[in-house]
């Protein structure tokens, strides 16, 4: 499989995807870009949020670029962050040409609506000149007309249609000697998403794949649907970047993606698809002597910013607490009126609940 380097210009932190690289997490900015976004306070807030997403494990951030004004604003942002930003372009190839004047990390275009071959060719030439990779983003909701006709005529099914749309676009890219390509074939249907990724891999083993169920729904439904689709693919080594598309915050999209990658690691007993803290926490019940809900909630943002493969157990009482805490790298559990802190399998301190925050943080820091 080929590798694709995203973020080769400006101050960008290069991200390499494909082959045996870690799977990279993406999310998508959920607000419209306006010219005010380049003004002081607004700009600072955007960059702060991007930095936070980066610390949580997001490696690529996509923005909708519906017009030239948005392209100029996104272009301005590319100069203020090291996160490779991705421009999502529909309908007008001129927007793609414009954003390529800036150090954009990657383009995403949709073969169903970007226009004829000449327009695609113009974008490819400029992207090649600037060293910018392109994702061919096929979406079940916006397939090219001629492919839709094949479905209507019963010649292919929807899974085959997703792959066919991608293969036709790849052929145009190949005609133009453009090889810095990533492909996605997204559907809001779990089976179509999975089958398309697997079918594509049988036809083309070399191009990195971006995977995810699109328009997957609100938080819980979207996480479940994406997990159902992506877990098996990732366990089989299919997928080089992923996005958990949710009607919810970008932060939750990143957290969901991290948790799926950690689950894949756990299942395969490796750490080669992602990294981060694995959190074991009990659901709490009437026996608890330590409030795991409050403690876990309070520490969640910090734990998601730690880029280490460690296991942290946060437990409510003596029933299951000591054993889980002992098996984790760091464990904290209620035991009667006290809180026991475990590190590397042994009780390190016995403290009061009031002391738990400071001691817990110190213990985590010994692993960093
Ligand atoms: S560890 Fe204790 S508090 Fe937590 S769910 Fe189990 S029995 Fe309840």
PDB file of C-alpha atoms in Angstrom, residues 61-308:
ATOM      1  CA  UNK A  61      -9.553  18.624  10.634  1.00  0.00           C
ATOM      2  CA  UNK A  62     -11.866  19.154   7.672  1.00  0.00           C
ATOM      3  CA  UNK A  63     -13.755  22.336   6.874  1.00  0.00           C
ATOM      4  CA  UNK A  64     -16.643  22.863   4.508  1.00  0.00           C
ATOM      5  CA  UNK A  65     -15.601  25.420   1.901  1.00  0.00           C
ATOM      6  CA  UNK A  66     -18.781  26.437   0.069  1.00  0.00           C
ATOM      7  CA  UNK A  67     -17.468  29.630  -1.550  1.00  0.00           C
ATOM      8  CA  UNK A  68     -14.395  31.733  -2.262  1.00  0.00           C
ATOM      9  CA  UNK A  69     -14.850  33.762   0.950  1.00  0.00           C
ATOM     10  CA  UNK A  70     -14.699  30.567   3.018  1.00  0.00           C
ATOM     11  CA  UNK A  71     -11.625  29.490   1.045  1.00  0.00           C
ATOM     12  CA  UNK A  72      -9.852  32.733   1.960  1.00  0.00           C
ATOM     13  CA  UNK A  73     -10.807  32.389   5.639  1.00  0.00           C
ATOM     14  CA  UNK A  74      -9.672  28.760   5.782  1.00  0.00           C
ATOM     15  CA  UNK A  75      -6.513  29.772   3.971  1.00  0.00           C
ATOM     16  CA  UNK A  76      -5.902  32.364   6.694  1.00  0.00           C
ATOM     17  CA  UNK A  77      -6.375  29.739   9.403  1.00  0.00           C
ATOM     18  CA  UNK A  78      -3.866  27.386   7.776  1.00  0.00           C
ATOM     19  CA  UNK A  79      -1.171  29.916   8.639  1.00  0.00           C
ATOM     20  CA  UNK A  80      -2.074  29.990  12.328  1.00  0.00           C
ATOM     21  CA  UNK A  81      -2.087  26.295  13.280  1.00  0.00           C
ATOM     22  CA  UNK A  82       0.135  23.282  12.816  1.00  0.00           C
ATOM     23  CA  UNK A  83      -2.877  20.944  12.436  1.00  0.00           C
ATOM     24  CA  UNK A  84      -3.210  19.973   8.764  1.00  0.00           C
ATOM     25  CA  UNK A  85      -6.554  21.397   7.652  1.00  0.00           C
ATOM     26  CA  UNK A  86      -8.605  19.752   4.928  1.00  0.00           C
ATOM     27  CA  UNK A  87     -10.797  21.690   2.492  1.00  0.00           C
ATOM     28  CA  UNK A  88     -14.079  20.033   1.552  1.00  0.00           C
ATOM     29  CA  UNK A  89     -15.146  21.256  -1.882  1.00  0.00           C
ATOM     30  CA  UNK A  90     -18.379  20.634  -3.746  1.00  0.00           C
ATOM     31  CA  UNK A  91     -19.784  21.945  -7.050  1.00  0.00           C
ATOM     32  CA  UNK A  92     -17.216  24.629  -7.935  1.00  0.00           C
ATOM     33  CA  UNK A  93     -13.690  23.645  -8.908  1.00  0.00           C
ATOM     34  CA  UNK A  94     -12.635  27.315  -8.710  1.00  0.00           C
ATOM     35  CA  UNK A  95     -12.864  27.065  -4.921  1.00  0.00           C
ATOM     36  CA  UNK A  96     -10.415  24.159  -5.009  1.00  0.00           C
ATOM     37  CA  UNK A  97      -8.044  26.185  -7.160  1.00  0.00           C
ATOM     38  CA  UNK A  98      -8.303  29.115  -4.740  1.00  0.00           C
ATOM     39  CA  UNK A  99      -7.627  27.147  -1.546  1.00  0.00           C
ATOM     40  CA  UNK A 100      -4.534  25.629  -3.165  1.00  0.00           C
ATOM     41  CA  UNK A 101      -2.950  29.090  -2.977  1.00  0.00           C
ATOM     42  CA  UNK A 102      -2.696  28.472   0.784  1.00  0.00           C
ATOM     43  CA  UNK A 103      -0.819  25.746   2.734  1.00  0.00           C
ATOM     44  CA  UNK A 104      -3.870  23.519   2.941  1.00  0.00           C
ATOM     45  CA  UNK A 105      -3.154  19.944   4.097  1.00  0.00           C
ATOM     46  CA  UNK A 106      -5.520  18.075   1.793  1.00  0.00           C
ATOM     47  CA  UNK A 107      -8.485  18.550  -0.527  1.00  0.00           C
ATOM     48  CA  UNK A 108     -11.616  16.463  -0.452  1.00  0.00           C
ATOM     49  CA  UNK A 109     -13.642  16.537  -3.631  1.00  0.00           C
ATOM     50  CA  UNK A 110     -16.770  14.617  -4.541  1.00  0.00           C
ATOM     51  CA  UNK A 111     -16.706  13.061  -8.015  1.00  0.00           C
ATOM     52  CA  UNK A 112     -20.486  13.293  -8.130  1.00  0.00           C
ATOM     53  CA  UNK A 113     -20.566  17.043  -8.302  1.00  0.00           C
ATOM     54  CA  UNK A 114     -17.187  18.664  -8.982  1.00  0.00           C
ATOM     55  CA  UNK A 115     -17.765  18.903 -12.748  1.00  0.00           C
ATOM     56  CA  UNK A 116     -16.266  17.456 -15.933  1.00  0.00           C
ATOM     57  CA  UNK A 117     -12.863  15.921 -16.536  1.00  0.00           C
ATOM     58  CA  UNK A 118     -11.285  19.232 -17.547  1.00  0.00           C
ATOM     59  CA  UNK A 119     -12.209  20.797 -14.226  1.00  0.00           C
ATOM     60  CA  UNK A 120     -10.900  17.810 -12.283  1.00  0.00           C
ATOM     61  CA  UNK A 121      -7.741  17.940 -14.382  1.00  0.00           C
ATOM     62  CA  UNK A 122      -7.161  21.623 -13.544  1.00  0.00           C
ATOM     63  CA  UNK A 123      -7.473  20.841  -9.824  1.00  0.00           C
ATOM     64  CA  UNK A 124      -5.112  17.862 -10.127  1.00  0.00           C
ATOM     65  CA  UNK A 125      -2.453  19.874 -11.904  1.00  0.00           C
ATOM     66  CA  UNK A 126      -2.424  22.589  -9.289  1.00  0.00           C
ATOM     67  CA  UNK A 127      -2.605  20.141  -6.355  1.00  0.00           C
ATOM     68  CA  UNK A 128       0.330  18.201  -7.800  1.00  0.00           C
ATOM     69  CA  UNK A 129       2.304  21.378  -8.241  1.00  0.00           C
ATOM     70  CA  UNK A 130       1.656  22.322  -4.584  1.00  0.00           C
ATOM     71  CA  UNK A 131       2.176  18.792  -3.184  1.00  0.00           C
ATOM     72  CA  UNK A 132      -1.357  18.567  -1.799  1.00  0.00           C
ATOM     73  CA  UNK A 133      -3.062  15.139  -1.612  1.00  0.00           C
ATOM     74  CA  UNK A 134      -6.699  14.723  -2.573  1.00  0.00           C
ATOM     75  CA  UNK A 135      -9.383  12.533  -1.066  1.00  0.00           C
ATOM     76  CA  UNK A 136     -11.874  11.196  -3.558  1.00  0.00           C
ATOM     77  CA  UNK A 137     -14.911  11.305  -1.308  1.00  0.00           C
ATOM     78  CA  UNK A 138     -17.735   9.229  -2.744  1.00  0.00           C
ATOM     79  CA  UNK A 139     -21.000   9.540  -0.829  1.00  0.00           C
ATOM     80  CA  UNK A 140     -24.076   7.349  -1.260  1.00  0.00           C
ATOM     81  CA  UNK A 141     -26.225  10.477  -1.127  1.00  0.00           C
ATOM     82  CA  UNK A 142     -24.535  12.213  -4.046  1.00  0.00           C
ATOM     83  CA  UNK A 143     -23.440   9.615  -6.579  1.00  0.00           C
ATOM     84  CA  UNK A 144     -22.714  10.766 -10.156  1.00  0.00           C
ATOM     85  CA  UNK A 145     -25.793  10.707 -12.410  1.00  0.00           C
ATOM     86  CA  UNK A 146     -24.474   7.980 -14.701  1.00  0.00           C
ATOM     87  CA  UNK A 147     -23.764   5.709 -11.723  1.00  0.00           C
ATOM     88  CA  UNK A 148     -27.235   6.325 -10.314  1.00  0.00           C
ATOM     89  CA  UNK A 149     -28.628   5.266 -13.671  1.00  0.00           C
ATOM     90  CA  UNK A 150     -26.766   1.957 -13.455  1.00  0.00           C
ATOM     91  CA  UNK A 151     -28.452   1.326 -10.101  1.00  0.00           C
ATOM     92  CA  UNK A 152     -31.880   2.276 -11.465  1.00  0.00           C
ATOM     93  CA  UNK A 153     -31.355  -0.075 -14.430  1.00  0.00           C
ATOM     94  CA  UNK A 154     -30.530  -2.908 -12.020  1.00  0.00           C
ATOM     95  CA  UNK A 155     -27.007  -3.299 -13.429  1.00  0.00           C
ATOM     96  CA  UNK A 156     -25.213  -2.758 -10.109  1.00  0.00           C
ATOM     97  CA  UNK A 157     -26.212  -2.534  -6.465  1.00  0.00           C
ATOM     98  CA  UNK A 158     -25.493   0.423  -4.181  1.00  0.00           C
ATOM     99  CA  UNK A 159     -22.293  -1.077  -2.765  1.00  0.00           C
ATOM    100  CA  UNK A 160     -20.920  -1.681  -6.247  1.00  0.00           C
ATOM    101  CA  UNK A 161     -22.010   1.825  -7.195  1.00  0.00           C
ATOM    102  CA  UNK A 162     -19.914   3.380  -4.413  1.00  0.00           C
ATOM    103  CA  UNK A 163     -16.853   1.435  -5.551  1.00  0.00           C
ATOM    104  CA  UNK A 164     -17.515   2.099  -9.237  1.00  0.00           C
ATOM    105  CA  UNK A 165     -17.712   5.855  -8.595  1.00  0.00           C
ATOM    106  CA  UNK A 166     -14.383   5.722  -6.787  1.00  0.00           C
ATOM    107  CA  UNK A 167     -12.711   3.562  -9.450  1.00  0.00           C
ATOM    108  CA  UNK A 168     -13.836   5.873 -12.273  1.00  0.00           C
ATOM    109  CA  UNK A 169     -12.409   8.876 -10.460  1.00  0.00           C
ATOM    110  CA  UNK A 170      -9.161   7.041  -9.694  1.00  0.00           C
ATOM    111  CA  UNK A 171      -8.829   6.320 -13.424  1.00  0.00           C
ATOM    112  CA  UNK A 172      -8.999  10.054 -14.167  1.00  0.00           C
ATOM    113  CA  UNK A 173      -6.393  10.714 -11.480  1.00  0.00           C
ATOM    114  CA  UNK A 174      -4.150   8.017 -12.968  1.00  0.00           C
ATOM    115  CA  UNK A 175      -4.531   9.463 -16.475  1.00  0.00           C
ATOM    116  CA  UNK A 176      -3.128  12.659 -15.006  1.00  0.00           C
ATOM    117  CA  UNK A 177      -0.334  10.850 -13.139  1.00  0.00           C
ATOM    118  CA  UNK A 178      -1.749  11.996  -9.817  1.00  0.00           C
ATOM    119  CA  UNK A 179      -1.044   9.400  -7.148  1.00  0.00           C
ATOM    120  CA  UNK A 180      -1.360  11.322  -3.868  1.00  0.00           C
ATOM    121  CA  UNK A 181      -4.834   9.940  -3.347  1.00  0.00           C
ATOM    122  CA  UNK A 182      -7.033   8.810  -0.472  1.00  0.00           C
ATOM    123  CA  UNK A 183     -10.458   7.279  -1.134  1.00  0.00           C
ATOM    124  CA  UNK A 184     -13.646   7.148   0.912  1.00  0.00           C
ATOM    125  CA  UNK A 185     -16.941   5.520  -0.006  1.00  0.00           C
ATOM    126  CA  UNK A 186     -19.418   6.523   2.615  1.00  0.00           C
ATOM    127  CA  UNK A 187     -22.984   5.516   3.132  1.00  0.00           C
ATOM    128  CA  UNK A 188     -25.426   6.045   5.957  1.00  0.00           C
ATOM    129  CA  UNK A 189     -26.052   2.286   5.711  1.00  0.00           C
ATOM    130  CA  UNK A 190     -23.745   0.103   7.803  1.00  0.00           C
ATOM    131  CA  UNK A 191     -23.665  -2.851   5.427  1.00  0.00           C
ATOM    132  CA  UNK A 192     -22.989  -0.695   2.364  1.00  0.00           C
ATOM    133  CA  UNK A 193     -20.147   1.084   4.187  1.00  0.00           C
ATOM    134  CA  UNK A 194     -18.507  -2.193   5.198  1.00  0.00           C
ATOM    135  CA  UNK A 195     -19.089  -4.011   1.915  1.00  0.00           C
ATOM    136  CA  UNK A 196     -17.835  -1.075  -0.157  1.00  0.00           C
ATOM    137  CA  UNK A 197     -14.587  -0.869   1.833  1.00  0.00           C
ATOM    138  CA  UNK A 198     -13.996  -4.604   1.509  1.00  0.00           C
ATOM    139  CA  UNK A 199     -14.892  -4.678  -2.193  1.00  0.00           C
ATOM    140  CA  UNK A 200     -12.619  -1.711  -2.855  1.00  0.00           C
ATOM    141  CA  UNK A 201      -9.729  -3.470  -1.139  1.00  0.00           C
ATOM    142  CA  UNK A 202     -10.122  -6.463  -3.472  1.00  0.00           C
ATOM    143  CA  UNK A 203      -9.944  -4.132  -6.488  1.00  0.00           C
ATOM    144  CA  UNK A 204      -7.296  -1.732  -5.226  1.00  0.00           C
ATOM    145  CA  UNK A 205      -4.949  -2.689  -2.431  1.00  0.00           C
ATOM    146  CA  UNK A 206      -2.724   0.345  -2.716  1.00  0.00           C
ATOM    147  CA  UNK A 207      -4.733   3.476  -2.039  1.00  0.00           C
ATOM    148  CA  UNK A 208      -5.255   4.548   1.608  1.00  0.00           C
ATOM    149  CA  UNK A 209      -8.882   4.458   2.727  1.00  0.00           C
ATOM    150  CA  UNK A 210     -10.789   6.903   4.884  1.00  0.00           C
ATOM    151  CA  UNK A 211     -13.695   5.098   6.576  1.00  0.00           C
ATOM    152  CA  UNK A 212     -16.815   5.982   8.523  1.00  0.00           C
ATOM    153  CA  UNK A 213     -20.589   5.709   8.432  1.00  0.00           C
ATOM    154  CA  UNK A 214     -21.865   9.044   7.231  1.00  0.00           C
ATOM    155  CA  UNK A 215     -24.847  10.880   8.716  1.00  0.00           C
ATOM    156  CA  UNK A 216     -24.779   8.269  11.456  1.00  0.00           C
ATOM    157  CA  UNK A 217     -27.122  10.102  13.825  1.00  0.00           C
ATOM    158  CA  UNK A 218     -27.025  11.597  17.323  1.00  0.00           C
ATOM    159  CA  UNK A 219     -24.368  10.664  19.894  1.00  0.00           C
ATOM    160  CA  UNK A 220     -25.332   7.203  21.107  1.00  0.00           C
ATOM    161  CA  UNK A 221     -26.917   5.974  17.870  1.00  0.00           C
ATOM    162  CA  UNK A 222     -24.021   7.340  15.822  1.00  0.00           C
ATOM    163  CA  UNK A 223     -21.347   5.761  17.996  1.00  0.00           C
ATOM    164  CA  UNK A 224     -23.104   2.392  17.971  1.00  0.00           C
ATOM    165  CA  UNK A 225     -23.638   2.445  14.207  1.00  0.00           C
ATOM    166  CA  UNK A 226     -20.048   3.459  13.503  1.00  0.00           C
ATOM    167  CA  UNK A 227     -18.661   0.901  15.926  1.00  0.00           C
ATOM    168  CA  UNK A 228     -20.742  -1.830  14.318  1.00  0.00           C
ATOM    169  CA  UNK A 229     -19.356  -0.888  10.903  1.00  0.00           C
ATOM    170  CA  UNK A 230     -15.759   0.030  11.638  1.00  0.00           C
ATOM    171  CA  UNK A 231     -14.615  -2.423  14.293  1.00  0.00           C
ATOM    172  CA  UNK A 232     -14.440  -5.415  11.933  1.00  0.00           C
ATOM    173  CA  UNK A 233     -12.847  -3.382   9.151  1.00  0.00           C
ATOM    174  CA  UNK A 234     -10.152  -2.000  11.437  1.00  0.00           C
ATOM    175  CA  UNK A 235      -9.497  -5.406  12.981  1.00  0.00           C
ATOM    176  CA  UNK A 236      -8.860  -6.654   9.440  1.00  0.00           C
ATOM    177  CA  UNK A 237      -6.469  -3.784   8.754  1.00  0.00           C
ATOM    178  CA  UNK A 238      -8.880  -1.874   6.503  1.00  0.00           C
ATOM    179  CA  UNK A 239      -8.974   1.879   7.111  1.00  0.00           C
ATOM    180  CA  UNK A 240      -6.176   4.435   7.340  1.00  0.00           C
ATOM    181  CA  UNK A 241      -8.145   7.414   8.617  1.00  0.00           C
ATOM    182  CA  UNK A 242     -11.568   7.492  10.223  1.00  0.00           C
ATOM    183  CA  UNK A 243     -14.294   9.901  11.199  1.00  0.00           C
ATOM    184  CA  UNK A 244     -17.207   9.157  13.488  1.00  0.00           C
ATOM    185  CA  UNK A 245     -19.864  11.362  11.959  1.00  0.00           C
ATOM    186  CA  UNK A 246     -22.244  12.497  14.722  1.00  0.00           C
ATOM    187  CA  UNK A 247     -24.970  15.071  15.206  1.00  0.00           C
ATOM    188  CA  UNK A 248     -22.878  16.111  18.186  1.00  0.00           C
ATOM    189  CA  UNK A 249     -19.655  17.930  19.017  1.00  0.00           C
ATOM    190  CA  UNK A 250     -16.323  17.511  17.255  1.00  0.00           C
ATOM    191  CA  UNK A 251     -14.798  16.589  20.601  1.00  0.00           C
ATOM    192  CA  UNK A 252     -17.191  13.676  20.972  1.00  0.00           C
ATOM    193  CA  UNK A 253     -16.439  12.553  17.425  1.00  0.00           C
ATOM    194  CA  UNK A 254     -12.744  12.413  18.342  1.00  0.00           C
ATOM    195  CA  UNK A 255     -13.395  10.618  21.641  1.00  0.00           C
ATOM    196  CA  UNK A 256     -15.606   8.055  19.887  1.00  0.00           C
ATOM    197  CA  UNK A 257     -12.939   7.438  17.248  1.00  0.00           C
ATOM    198  CA  UNK A 258     -10.281   7.001  19.931  1.00  0.00           C
ATOM    199  CA  UNK A 259     -12.382   4.528  21.831  1.00  0.00           C
ATOM    200  CA  UNK A 260     -13.035   2.449  18.711  1.00  0.00           C
ATOM    201  CA  UNK A 261      -9.304   2.374  17.947  1.00  0.00           C
ATOM    202  CA  UNK A 262      -8.500   1.397  21.532  1.00  0.00           C
ATOM    203  CA  UNK A 263     -11.091  -1.383  21.325  1.00  0.00           C
ATOM    204  CA  UNK A 264      -9.438  -2.627  18.127  1.00  0.00           C
ATOM    205  CA  UNK A 265      -6.047  -2.546  19.861  1.00  0.00           C
ATOM    206  CA  UNK A 266      -7.468  -4.481  22.780  1.00  0.00           C
ATOM    207  CA  UNK A 267      -9.013  -7.072  20.495  1.00  0.00           C
ATOM    208  CA  UNK A 268      -5.835  -7.524  18.472  1.00  0.00           C
ATOM    209  CA  UNK A 269      -3.579  -7.173  21.506  1.00  0.00           C
ATOM    210  CA  UNK A 270      -1.518  -4.520  19.723  1.00  0.00           C
ATOM    211  CA  UNK A 271      -1.095  -0.787  19.914  1.00  0.00           C
ATOM    212  CA  UNK A 272      -0.724  -0.201  16.211  1.00  0.00           C
ATOM    213  CA  UNK A 273      -3.988   1.498  15.342  1.00  0.00           C
ATOM    214  CA  UNK A 274      -4.000   4.280  17.902  1.00  0.00           C
ATOM    215  CA  UNK A 275      -2.872   5.406  21.296  1.00  0.00           C
ATOM    216  CA  UNK A 276      -4.337   6.886  24.445  1.00  0.00           C
ATOM    217  CA  UNK A 277      -5.547   6.119  27.934  1.00  0.00           C
ATOM    218  CA  UNK A 278      -7.899   3.189  28.314  1.00  0.00           C
ATOM    219  CA  UNK A 279     -10.384   4.105  31.017  1.00  0.00           C
ATOM    220  CA  UNK A 280     -12.002   1.401  33.118  1.00  0.00           C
ATOM    221  CA  UNK A 281     -14.633   2.849  35.393  1.00  0.00           C
ATOM    222  CA  UNK A 282     -17.456   1.176  37.238  1.00  0.00           C
ATOM    223  CA  UNK A 283     -21.051   2.229  36.597  1.00  0.00           C
ATOM    224  CA  UNK A 284     -21.526   2.930  40.359  1.00  0.00           C
ATOM    225  CA  UNK A 285     -24.270   1.390  42.439  1.00  0.00           C
ATOM    226  CA  UNK A 286     -25.679   1.623  45.939  1.00  0.00           C
ATOM    227  CA  UNK A 287     -22.527   0.046  47.396  1.00  0.00           C
ATOM    228  CA  UNK A 288     -20.195   2.812  46.257  1.00  0.00           C
ATOM    229  CA  UNK A 289     -18.026   4.607  48.752  1.00  0.00           C
ATOM    230  CA  UNK A 290     -16.225   6.628  46.077  1.00  0.00           C
ATOM    231  CA  UNK A 291     -18.220   8.567  43.460  1.00  0.00           C
ATOM    232  CA  UNK A 292     -16.912   7.234  40.170  1.00  0.00           C
ATOM    233  CA  UNK A 293     -19.316   9.301  38.055  1.00  0.00           C
ATOM    234  CA  UNK A 294     -18.178  12.614  39.480  1.00  0.00           C
ATOM    235  CA  UNK A 295     -14.490  11.668  39.530  1.00  0.00           C
ATOM    236  CA  UNK A 296     -14.411  10.212  36.010  1.00  0.00           C
ATOM    237  CA  UNK A 297     -16.378  13.141  34.583  1.00  0.00           C
ATOM    238  CA  UNK A 298     -14.028  15.639  36.174  1.00  0.00           C
ATOM    239  CA  UNK A 299     -10.888  13.932  34.870  1.00  0.00           C
ATOM    240  CA  UNK A 300     -12.132  12.940  31.425  1.00  0.00           C
ATOM    241  CA  UNK A 301     -10.803  15.972  29.473  1.00  0.00           C
ATOM    242  CA  UNK A 302      -7.377  15.521  31.059  1.00  0.00           C
ATOM    243  CA  UNK A 303      -7.299  11.773  30.463  1.00  0.00           C
ATOM    244  CA  UNK A 304      -8.188  12.305  26.803  1.00  0.00           C
ATOM    245  CA  UNK A 305      -5.258  14.697  26.464  1.00  0.00           C
ATOM    246  CA  UNK A 306      -2.736  12.082  27.644  1.00  0.00           C
ATOM    247  CA  UNK A 307      -1.031  10.486  24.645  1.00  0.00           C
ATOM    248  CA  UNK A 308       0.194   7.305  26.332  1.00  0.00           C
TER     249      UNK A 308
END
